Amino acid sequence: MARARSTSDAPRGIGRSHIGVVLVLGLLVVLGIRLVWVQGFDVAGRAEAAAGERSRTEVVPALRGEIRDTHGNVLARTLQRYDVTVDQSLVREFERPLADGTTETVTPTQAVYQLADALELEDTEVKDALDGDKQFEYVARGVTPEQWNTVRELGLPYVYGQPSSDRIYPNGPVGGSVVGFMGGDDEALGGIEQTQDELLRGTDGSRTFEISADGVRIPVAPQEESPVEDGSSVQLSVDSDVQFFAQQAVTERAEELDAEWGTAVVMRIEDGAVLALADSSTVDPNDIGSAEAEDLGARAVTQAVEPGSTQKILTAAAVVEEGVATPYTEVTVPPFLEIDGQKITDAFDHGEQRRTFTGIIADSMNTGTVLVGGRLAPEQRHEWMQRFGVGETTGIELPGESPGILTGADQWDVRQQYTVLFGQGVAQTPLRTATIFQAIGNGGVQVEPRVVESVLDPDGTSTPVERPEGERIVSEETAEQVLDMMEVTVTQGGAKEAAVEGYRVGGKTGTAEAPSPEGGYDGYTTSFVGVAPIEDPQYLVAVTLQRPQGDVRAIGTTPTFSKIMGQVLRHYDVPPSTTEPVRIPLRTDDAEEADEAEETAPVDTPPGVEAPEDGGAADGAPAETGAGAGTGAPASAAPVPAASRRADGGD
């Protein structure tokens, strides 16, 4: 009988041990493939990632350029500084790599001594800064770049340097509103600092280096640097000495008369270079926190005021150029004028007089100015003011310039069309008023004022800034005749205090009402603008006071003009005048003066203007007043309606 087959002879399945072997082999294959990929195909990527983990980049700040005056004197400069800080939680013993490949152990105590030596501080002061658990603490602030480089070479992994800078202004408040100032985060906020920021700022660089696992810089590792581009320096036409003197003089006068503010513009006539823009109160860029908001800008640029009778020089130039009158033209001037029921008077009482046009300007007569200037059509008057730049900015390189206010001729009422002839009903900056006189002094060619003279690259290359081309406004002959009238105003007329000993001088006073914030008018704006020497005009000075206190006959600016102009002429070694002043009769009904007058046709009364028949005295304002009204408001304000203005007129 056959036996049954044993079950042990049946085929066996795959055991668990075999499965384990297979998994291990599969894992080895995967690891091998990964190793081949990493080592054979992604070498650069892995190396780059590792290098990135070890690298550190720090900013190398650009040095801001200097601001200098016309002689190269520094008005603003930046001192590069660093703030040294520490992460106290990381202070520990570490191994410092050496250049020869070895290392040295640096304990916290040793670090204190080394850091104190580098920063020239007391050991205890540094120890106090490093002790603790704060992640941020100052060790020293405002250290020099040389000191920071010494600290950086110590390789302390818990000490850091934060770039900072210290902008200093050696002249303090002298020209402060022109130079400008910096705010937080190195933001340029005023003056040349603001308008020339792109040139001054420069471009920061960077420095990249490798550190070890414990944060210590590896001295032998390669270092990459992005070069820093320091800012360019800006040289101004401003003369620090002239700026200082003008600022002192206008401040003295403003304080004497308790004026709200005062300004003085000093300009070279030939090219419109601004030598000084002085304010009676201004900002010290070193101490912005103590400055008043209204002192931050140059008021000769930012404040639009009524020019008053200084505008009569513009009117004189226009009528002479148009052939309406000459300096000798005879005009019969009544005590006042009636214009549709409104009265225009002069700053002094008088009966009917026969005056030369020069006599009208020299004694600042509104009535005579209207009689002569009124022969121009309103559109012509407006066009002439536009030609001289009224209602437009000059383009000077300072922020916040006001264009002033010049309304269209079609918007003038019956009074304003005449008051604009003597500087009421129009507003402009003291700088714009100065440019009118610059054109007359420059033979009829107006050059818009500029304060930036040249740009100096970090390598020392100086590039002059191209100035605007001059524009002929009136002929040279007209300019000469108006200069004669300006000189007579000082020698024979109402501005004798503007005289400068040894020099022939010409100019014009101005007084206008100042607008009140509550509406209407409150106080006066007084001014004087003049040029010298009159036979060869080289320099111009314009002085303006806002709301000086006192008798209207004693709040003028002629003494301050004389003081500043005299200093300017001496400062630039201008030879004294050797020729005699021109003489033109002021009145033709005066026997002594009549013989000097030219026989010229009298000027007729303009259409619509009525002269009184009785020849009686007018009830005009006191001498040198600005009793007539106008805008006198900031450029953003609307012109004051003529109906709200006073009916009488002044200087």
XYZ file of C-alpha atoms in Angstrom:
651
model
C 0.000 0.000 0.000
C 1.402 3.157 -1.083
C 2.160 5.850 1.489
C 0.807 9.389 1.260
C 3.278 12.102 -0.007
C 4.825 14.200 2.692
C 3.756 17.898 2.813
C 7.347 18.879 3.433
C 8.157 18.275 -0.186
C 5.699 21.092 -1.343
C 7.229 24.319 -2.824
C 7.898 27.083 -0.204
C 6.676 30.809 -0.540
C 8.904 33.982 -0.195
C 9.799 34.525 3.436
C 9.808 37.823 5.361
C 13.582 37.825 5.343
C 13.646 38.054 1.622
C 11.298 41.073 1.664
C 13.588 42.875 4.057
C 16.570 42.309 1.814
C 14.679 43.700 -1.147
C 13.685 46.876 0.751
C 17.244 47.475 1.882
C 18.550 47.040 -1.636
C 15.882 49.462 -2.959
C 16.789 52.074 -0.402
C 20.458 51.791 -1.296
C 19.604 52.279 -4.939
C 17.597 55.434 -4.162
C 20.382 56.839 -2.017
C 22.896 56.056 -4.699
C 20.854 57.809 -7.325
C 20.468 60.846 -5.021
C 24.183 60.875 -4.306
C 24.955 60.735 -7.997
C 22.532 63.619 -8.614
C 23.920 65.803 -5.859
C 27.565 65.137 -6.599
C 27.374 64.835 -10.344
C 24.595 67.129 -11.479
C 23.904 69.864 -8.838
C 27.341 70.724 -7.537
C 26.959 74.495 -8.139
C 23.494 74.675 -6.581
C 24.511 73.003 -3.349
C 27.690 74.998 -3.090
C 25.796 78.202 -3.721
C 23.243 77.370 -1.037
C 25.969 76.592 1.461
C 27.817 79.779 0.625
C 24.603 81.741 0.966
C 24.067 80.420 4.468
C 27.555 81.570 5.438
C 27.506 84.993 3.759
C 26.596 88.319 5.285
C 26.078 91.645 3.484
C 26.393 95.084 5.034
C 25.591 98.446 3.468
C 28.401 100.910 2.814
C 26.609 104.276 2.888
C 27.415 106.968 0.354
C 28.793 110.221 1.688
C 26.399 113.108 1.022
C 27.970 115.908 -0.959
C 28.834 119.278 0.497
C 27.086 122.597 -0.059
C 29.560 125.438 -0.519
C 29.392 129.160 -1.041
C 30.841 130.958 -4.045
C 34.321 130.990 -2.465
C 34.260 127.291 -1.597
C 33.467 127.800 2.083
C 31.537 124.806 3.404
C 27.919 125.549 4.311
C 26.892 121.909 4.831
C 28.878 118.687 5.112
C 28.279 115.103 6.202
C 30.430 113.247 8.701
C 30.123 109.464 8.207
C 29.430 107.700 11.485
C 28.484 104.255 12.850
C 26.428 103.155 15.830
C 28.036 100.106 17.510
C 25.444 97.686 18.986
C 25.494 94.306 20.745
C 23.191 91.285 21.092
C 23.798 90.505 24.774
C 22.145 87.076 24.489
C 24.935 85.928 22.156
C 27.894 87.094 24.229
C 30.083 84.033 24.891
C 33.511 82.552 24.370
C 34.275 81.887 20.715
C 37.067 80.794 18.411
C 38.426 83.580 16.243
C 39.907 82.401 12.886
C 43.336 83.789 12.113
C 44.882 84.567 8.779
C 47.313 81.644 9.032
C 44.459 79.155 9.311
C 44.659 78.695 13.074
C 42.219 79.982 15.683
C 42.388 81.703 19.014
C 39.944 81.626 21.896
C 38.347 84.953 22.832
C 36.539 85.189 26.154
C 33.920 87.844 26.952
C 36.403 89.516 29.285
C 39.025 89.712 26.543
C 36.351 91.089 24.190
C 35.558 93.857 26.673
C 39.207 94.958 26.803
C 39.653 94.823 23.032
C 36.387 96.654 22.337
C 37.160 99.335 24.908
C 40.567 99.964 23.333
C 39.082 100.197 19.842
C 36.364 102.644 20.907
C 38.510 104.541 23.408
C 35.998 103.847 26.187
C 36.321 102.782 29.789
C 36.372 99.004 30.364
C 33.466 99.257 32.786
C 31.370 101.158 30.244
C 31.819 98.421 27.648
C 31.256 95.648 30.219
C 27.930 97.207 31.231
C 26.879 97.327 27.576
C 27.726 93.626 27.008
C 26.208 92.291 30.240
C 22.568 91.231 30.137
C 20.126 89.320 27.981
C 18.789 92.048 25.660
C 19.062 91.369 21.950
C 19.776 95.039 21.179
C 21.880 97.500 23.117
C 24.121 100.395 22.098
C 27.812 100.126 22.910
C 28.738 103.465 21.329
C 27.031 105.911 18.957
C 28.441 108.082 16.225
C 31.882 106.498 16.039
C 34.177 107.311 13.134
C 34.607 104.963 10.166
C 38.186 104.317 11.322
C 36.972 103.234 14.753
C 34.300 100.988 13.275
C 36.822 99.317 10.960
C 38.960 98.528 13.996
C 35.944 97.057 15.801
C 34.899 95.083 12.744
C 38.340 93.496 12.455
C 37.926 92.094 15.978
C 35.379 89.686 14.529
C 33.115 89.717 17.600
C 30.059 87.712 16.432
C 27.671 89.570 18.743
C 28.769 93.131 17.921
C 27.270 95.013 14.953
C 27.728 98.351 13.240
C 24.823 100.424 11.949
C 25.746 103.144 9.434
C 24.687 106.647 10.409
C 25.676 110.151 9.441
C 25.976 113.555 11.019
C 25.037 116.487 8.785
C 26.566 119.661 10.141
C 26.159 123.309 9.117
C 29.221 125.369 10.141
C 27.490 128.737 9.595
C 24.416 127.849 11.624
C 21.491 130.187 10.827
C 23.448 132.284 8.318
C 21.687 131.445 5.067
C 19.839 128.623 6.809
C 16.664 128.936 4.737
C 18.744 128.870 1.550
C 21.000 125.947 2.476
C 18.104 123.914 3.868
C 18.095 121.066 6.348
C 17.657 117.319 6.795
C 14.906 115.487 8.646
C 14.651 111.993 10.062
C 15.864 109.065 7.970
C 18.144 111.457 6.078
C 15.193 113.082 4.315
C 15.970 116.407 2.641
C 13.311 118.881 3.698
C 14.277 122.406 2.717
C 16.408 124.734 0.633
C 19.215 123.474 -1.566
C 19.280 120.233 0.435
C 15.829 119.482 -0.972
C 16.037 120.777 -4.533
C 19.494 119.316 -5.183
C 18.960 116.088 -3.209
C 19.467 113.816 -6.209
C 22.934 115.262 -6.815
C 23.934 115.412 -3.165
C 22.701 111.982 -2.083
C 24.960 109.580 -4.015
C 24.491 105.780 -4.218
C 25.162 103.349 -1.376
C 27.552 100.431 -1.881
C 27.713 97.026 -0.152
C 30.223 94.564 1.277
C 29.604 90.771 1.344
C 31.743 88.366 3.416
C 31.544 84.843 4.872
C 31.116 83.845 8.508
C 31.792 80.607 10.358
C 29.127 78.459 12.001
C 29.365 80.455 15.225
C 28.942 83.778 13.432
C 32.581 84.872 13.308
C 33.839 86.469 10.106
C 36.311 84.268 8.208
C 39.267 86.514 7.412
C 40.693 84.339 4.631
C 37.353 83.895 2.844
C 36.737 85.820 -0.400
C 34.981 89.207 -0.069
C 32.741 90.944 -2.616
C 32.166 94.678 -2.725
C 29.738 96.887 -4.626
C 31.445 100.275 -4.934
C 29.906 103.246 -3.215
C 29.244 106.408 -5.247
C 29.520 109.452 -3.001
C 27.266 112.411 -3.710
C 28.359 115.443 -5.677
C 28.910 118.783 -3.978
C 26.959 121.890 -4.948
C 28.562 125.315 -5.063
C 26.279 128.321 -4.704
C 26.573 131.892 -5.889
C 25.847 132.949 -2.289
C 28.702 134.828 -0.653
C 28.796 133.930 3.052
C 30.211 137.323 4.030
C 27.548 139.251 2.125
C 24.832 136.906 3.398
C 25.964 137.455 7.000
C 26.050 141.245 6.679
C 22.702 141.477 4.876
C 21.107 139.192 7.428
C 22.435 141.276 10.308
C 21.314 144.542 8.719
C 17.759 143.470 7.882
C 17.370 141.797 11.286
C 18.470 144.985 13.020
C 15.910 147.068 11.087
C 13.117 144.524 11.576
C 13.741 144.446 15.334
C 14.001 148.227 15.508
C 10.557 148.600 13.916
C 9.063 145.440 15.450
C 8.325 144.156 11.947
C 6.741 140.780 11.365
C 9.650 139.893 9.076
C 12.213 141.415 6.780
C 14.145 140.249 3.728
C 17.113 141.454 1.731
C 18.064 140.280 -1.755
C 21.559 140.952 -3.089
C 22.097 140.174 -6.751
C 24.826 140.556 -9.349
C 23.150 142.426 -12.184
C 25.124 141.044 -15.114
C 24.053 137.409 -14.762
C 21.348 137.352 -12.091
C 23.553 135.495 -9.609
C 22.065 135.691 -6.116
C 24.733 136.703 -3.605
C 22.438 136.784 -0.575
C 18.872 135.950 0.388
C 18.644 137.252 3.930
C 15.786 136.829 6.401
C 15.365 138.659 9.692
C 14.382 135.364 11.318
C 15.483 132.078 9.868
C 16.205 128.446 10.626
C 19.388 127.022 12.120
C 19.763 123.725 10.225
C 21.681 122.325 13.194
C 18.628 122.783 15.419
C 15.472 122.238 13.392
C 13.420 121.450 16.466
C 13.545 125.019 17.728
C 12.603 126.629 14.389
C 9.252 128.265 13.719
C 7.378 126.896 10.701
C 7.265 130.310 9.005
C 11.073 130.601 9.209
C 11.839 127.460 7.205
C 11.742 129.035 3.734
C 13.378 132.063 2.127
C 10.625 134.676 2.316
C 11.949 136.646 -0.655
C 11.021 133.540 -2.661
C 7.921 132.245 -0.890
C 6.010 135.392 0.155
C 3.983 137.368 -2.370
C 3.226 140.947 -1.325
C 2.061 144.117 -3.020
C 5.141 145.858 -4.434
C 3.723 149.330 -3.981
C 5.525 152.172 -5.750
C 8.589 150.100 -6.674
C 6.296 148.974 -9.524
C 6.379 152.510 -10.906
C 9.765 151.637 -12.387
C 8.079 148.964 -14.480
C 5.441 151.487 -15.538
C 8.125 154.054 -16.371
C 10.014 151.546 -18.516
C 6.834 150.612 -20.369
C 5.729 154.154 -21.197
C 9.223 155.241 -22.243
C 9.624 152.173 -24.447
C 6.186 152.751 -25.983
C 7.104 156.376 -26.747
C 4.405 157.802 -24.485
C 6.821 159.867 -22.395
C 10.450 160.678 -21.669
C 12.005 161.599 -18.321
C 11.509 165.268 -19.255
C 7.884 165.037 -20.411
C 5.748 167.711 -18.756
C 2.575 166.641 -16.965
C 0.006 168.819 -15.253
C -0.740 166.924 -12.056
C -3.957 167.734 -10.173
C -4.323 167.274 -6.403
C -6.309 164.093 -7.021
C -8.041 162.148 -9.763
C -11.643 161.018 -9.994
C -12.288 157.632 -11.616
C -15.975 156.833 -11.811
C -16.498 158.323 -8.384
C -13.364 156.817 -6.828
C -10.495 159.036 -5.805
C -6.774 158.476 -6.390
C -4.510 160.719 -4.348
C -0.842 161.079 -3.553
C 1.140 160.446 -0.385
C 1.319 164.176 0.287
C -1.075 167.082 -0.104
C -0.500 169.412 -3.023
C -2.283 171.675 -5.401
C -2.077 171.475 -9.159
C 1.549 171.151 -10.251
C 3.420 170.978 -13.506
C 5.807 168.073 -13.177
C 8.268 166.266 -15.347
C 7.689 162.537 -15.582
C 10.923 162.184 -13.600
C 9.487 164.458 -10.917
C 6.424 162.240 -10.720
C 8.525 159.129 -10.163
C 11.032 160.838 -7.855
C 8.302 162.009 -5.469
C 6.227 158.876 -6.031
C 3.036 160.513 -7.234
C 0.212 158.109 -7.957
C -1.835 160.743 -9.765
C 0.915 161.575 -12.238
C 1.759 157.903 -12.744
C -1.874 157.223 -13.694
C -1.929 160.223 -16.020
C 1.140 158.918 -17.887
C 0.655 155.161 -17.574
C -3.046 155.489 -18.336
C -2.149 156.325 -21.930
C -1.419 152.609 -22.320
C -4.443 150.417 -22.933
C -5.275 147.994 -20.090
C -4.148 145.106 -22.264
C -0.811 146.843 -22.791
C -0.349 147.363 -19.059
C -1.027 143.682 -18.436
C 1.277 142.628 -21.259
C 4.131 144.737 -19.888
C 3.811 143.213 -16.444
C 3.883 139.782 -18.027
C 6.973 140.708 -20.042
C 8.761 141.589 -16.816
C 7.741 138.220 -15.337
C 5.005 139.374 -12.968
C 2.651 136.488 -12.217
C 5.317 133.852 -12.908
C 8.001 132.157 -10.838
C 11.629 132.992 -11.537
C 12.699 129.339 -11.467
C 15.285 129.878 -8.731
C 16.537 126.571 -7.288
C 14.658 126.866 -3.993
C 11.408 125.200 -2.919
C 8.063 126.889 -2.449
C 8.474 129.805 -4.845
C 5.276 131.812 -5.233
C 4.275 133.081 -8.690
C 2.369 135.961 -7.100
C -0.994 137.203 -8.389
C -1.655 138.916 -11.685
C -5.282 138.772 -12.730
C -6.257 139.171 -16.364
C -6.882 142.643 -17.741
C -10.446 141.639 -18.560
C -10.993 141.039 -14.818
C -9.767 144.462 -13.701
C -12.427 146.843 -12.484
C -12.339 150.542 -13.210
C -9.983 151.214 -10.281
C -7.638 148.248 -10.468
C -6.755 148.943 -14.091
C -5.036 152.104 -12.820
C -3.749 151.014 -9.390
C -1.627 148.270 -10.980
C 0.412 151.107 -12.483
C 1.666 152.002 -8.994
C 1.881 148.508 -7.511
C -1.532 147.936 -5.968
C -3.925 145.225 -7.102
C -0.997 142.938 -7.940
C 1.181 140.710 -5.747
C 4.690 139.375 -6.316
C 7.670 138.138 -4.348
C 10.491 140.494 -3.352
C 12.720 138.411 -5.629
C 10.446 139.042 -8.638
C 10.442 142.755 -7.874
C 14.239 142.634 -7.786
C 14.346 141.090 -11.270
C 12.506 144.097 -12.706
C 15.301 146.371 -11.481
C 17.913 143.832 -12.625
C 16.595 144.156 -16.174
C 16.806 147.948 -16.065
C 20.313 147.849 -14.604
C 21.380 145.309 -17.236
C 20.631 147.519 -20.213
C 17.103 146.188 -20.601
C 18.004 142.474 -20.553
C 16.416 140.375 -17.827
C 18.259 137.300 -16.559
C 16.249 135.130 -14.198
C 18.022 134.726 -10.848
C 19.894 131.560 -9.949
C 21.636 130.447 -6.760
C 23.397 127.246 -7.918
C 26.737 128.047 -9.513
C 28.393 124.687 -10.220
C 28.408 120.972 -9.381
C 31.563 119.277 -8.115
C 31.857 115.529 -8.709
C 33.492 113.349 -6.019
C 36.655 113.226 -8.144
C 36.929 117.005 -7.987
C 35.623 117.805 -11.466
C 33.689 121.062 -11.447
C 30.869 121.618 -13.939
C 29.372 125.113 -14.129
C 25.584 125.192 -14.196
C 24.240 126.730 -17.356
C 22.385 129.941 -16.594
C 19.217 131.006 -18.420
C 19.742 133.185 -21.436
C 18.819 136.786 -20.904
C 15.696 138.197 -22.520
C 15.545 141.738 -23.789
C 12.595 143.494 -22.210
C 13.268 147.123 -23.186
C 15.875 148.851 -25.307
C 19.190 149.957 -23.876
C 18.169 153.571 -24.440
C 14.992 153.097 -22.432
C 16.926 151.402 -19.633
C 19.358 154.331 -19.465
C 16.528 156.843 -19.220
C 14.843 154.894 -16.430
C 18.170 154.649 -14.584
C 18.383 158.453 -14.756
C 14.942 158.680 -13.165
C 15.993 156.230 -10.445
C 19.100 158.274 -9.666
C 17.107 161.482 -9.406
C 14.763 159.706 -6.979
C 17.735 159.326 -4.623
C 19.541 162.623 -5.247
C 16.590 165.012 -5.665
C 13.493 163.053 -4.686
C 12.091 161.279 -1.672
C 14.745 158.589 -1.158
C 17.779 160.599 -0.108
C 18.550 158.199 2.776
C 19.351 155.530 0.184
C 22.506 157.369 -0.877
C 25.866 155.591 -0.515
C 28.858 157.834 0.083
C 31.244 157.883 -2.859
C 28.888 156.143 -5.293
C 26.094 157.102 -7.639
C 22.980 155.159 -6.665
C 19.481 154.845 -8.074
C 16.336 153.145 -6.865
C 12.726 153.416 -5.784
C 10.736 153.241 -2.561
C 7.560 151.264 -2.119
C 4.809 151.182 0.498
C 1.665 149.092 0.240
C -1.009 147.895 2.600
C -0.594 144.386 3.984
C -3.626 142.083 3.970
C -5.007 140.954 7.299
C -5.752 137.269 7.945
C -9.183 138.400 9.164
C -9.869 140.229 5.901
C -9.148 143.766 4.823
C -5.752 145.315 5.565
C -3.547 145.577 8.596
C -0.278 147.520 8.501
C 2.104 148.104 5.625
C 4.721 146.442 3.468
C 7.647 148.819 2.933
C 10.516 148.341 0.512
C 13.358 149.886 -1.399
C 15.113 148.445 -4.432
C 18.194 150.042 -5.937
C 21.275 149.520 -8.084
C 24.833 150.860 -8.028
C 26.989 152.350 -9.323
C 24.398 153.960 -11.576
C 26.893 154.768 -14.363
C 27.748 151.054 -14.611
C 25.251 149.041 -12.556
C 26.868 145.969 -11.052
C 24.900 145.101 -7.929
C 21.309 145.251 -6.806
C 19.882 145.275 -3.281
C 16.181 144.875 -2.465
C 14.985 145.293 1.142
C 11.424 144.507 2.275
C 9.733 144.771 5.679
C 6.351 143.282 6.521
C 4.180 145.218 8.987
C 6.821 147.477 10.566
C 5.410 149.463 13.480
C 5.551 153.224 13.824
C 4.743 156.378 11.925
C 4.302 155.547 8.266
C 6.839 158.249 7.374
C 9.542 156.542 9.439
C 9.174 152.832 8.665
C 10.983 152.740 5.346
C 13.965 150.608 4.322
C 16.208 153.178 2.621
C 18.764 153.293 5.492
C 19.087 149.513 5.448
C 19.513 149.517 1.683
C 22.295 152.108 1.974
C 24.071 150.092 4.643
C 23.953 146.821 2.679
C 24.775 148.344 -0.707
C 27.739 150.242 0.742
C 29.129 147.041 2.222
C 28.620 145.146 -1.045
C 30.439 147.773 -3.111
C 33.360 147.847 -0.710
C 33.446 144.055 -0.363
C 33.858 143.648 -4.112
C 36.294 146.575 -4.441
C 34.066 148.551 -6.806
C 35.832 151.856 -7.579
C 33.982 154.958 -6.362
C 32.067 156.985 -8.933
C 34.005 159.737 -10.652
C 31.176 161.286 -12.690
C 28.515 163.721 -11.524
C 24.919 162.582 -10.950
C 22.418 163.371 -13.667
C 20.055 166.245 -12.911
C 16.520 166.438 -14.209
C 14.036 169.073 -13.029
C 11.197 167.692 -10.963
C 8.805 170.591 -11.633
C 8.413 172.903 -14.603
C 6.413 175.485 -12.656
C 9.488 176.180 -10.532
C 11.521 179.001 -12.020
C 14.863 177.479 -11.049
C 14.055 174.098 -12.512
C 11.987 175.086 -15.541
C 14.980 176.120 -17.618
C 16.376 172.571 -17.415
C 13.269 170.915 -18.792
C 13.048 169.770 -22.385
C 10.316 171.216 -24.513
C 8.146 168.147 -24.881
C 4.446 167.790 -25.465
C 2.418 167.544 -22.265
C 0.667 164.306 -21.472
C -3.082 164.434 -21.853
C -5.471 163.076 -19.247
C -6.288 159.452 -20.087
C -9.832 158.676 -21.178
C -12.213 158.179 -18.257
C -9.978 160.013 -15.787
C -11.232 163.310 -14.463
C -8.995 165.935 -12.880
C -10.516 168.304 -10.315
C -11.391 171.746 -11.596
C -10.752 173.654 -8.378
C -7.080 172.808 -8.100
C -7.525 172.393 -4.371
C -5.442 170.247 -2.079
C -6.241 166.563 -1.800
C -6.950 164.635 1.336
C -4.196 162.181 0.517
C -2.297 159.812 2.804
C 0.911 160.772 4.638
C 4.234 160.551 2.868
C 5.473 157.057 1.955
C 2.153 155.388 2.717
C 0.567 152.570 0.837
C -2.993 153.625 1.386
C -4.191 152.180 -1.876
C -5.088 148.519 -1.701
C -4.732 145.396 -3.727
C -4.177 141.735 -3.251
C -0.991 141.607 -1.218
C -1.973 138.036 -0.410
C -0.189 134.729 -0.825
C -0.322 133.322 -4.312
C -3.026 130.850 -3.318
C -5.400 133.601 -2.173
C -8.022 135.212 -4.360
C -7.607 138.901 -5.262
C -9.486 141.305 -3.010
C -12.468 142.838 -4.827
C -11.910 146.464 -5.745
C -15.071 147.500 -3.933
C -13.451 146.583 -0.613
C -10.398 148.755 -1.176
C -9.768 152.209 0.171
C -10.547 155.006 -2.234
C -7.330 156.941 -1.730
C -3.840 155.980 -2.833
C -0.337 156.199 -1.443
C 3.266 155.447 -2.297
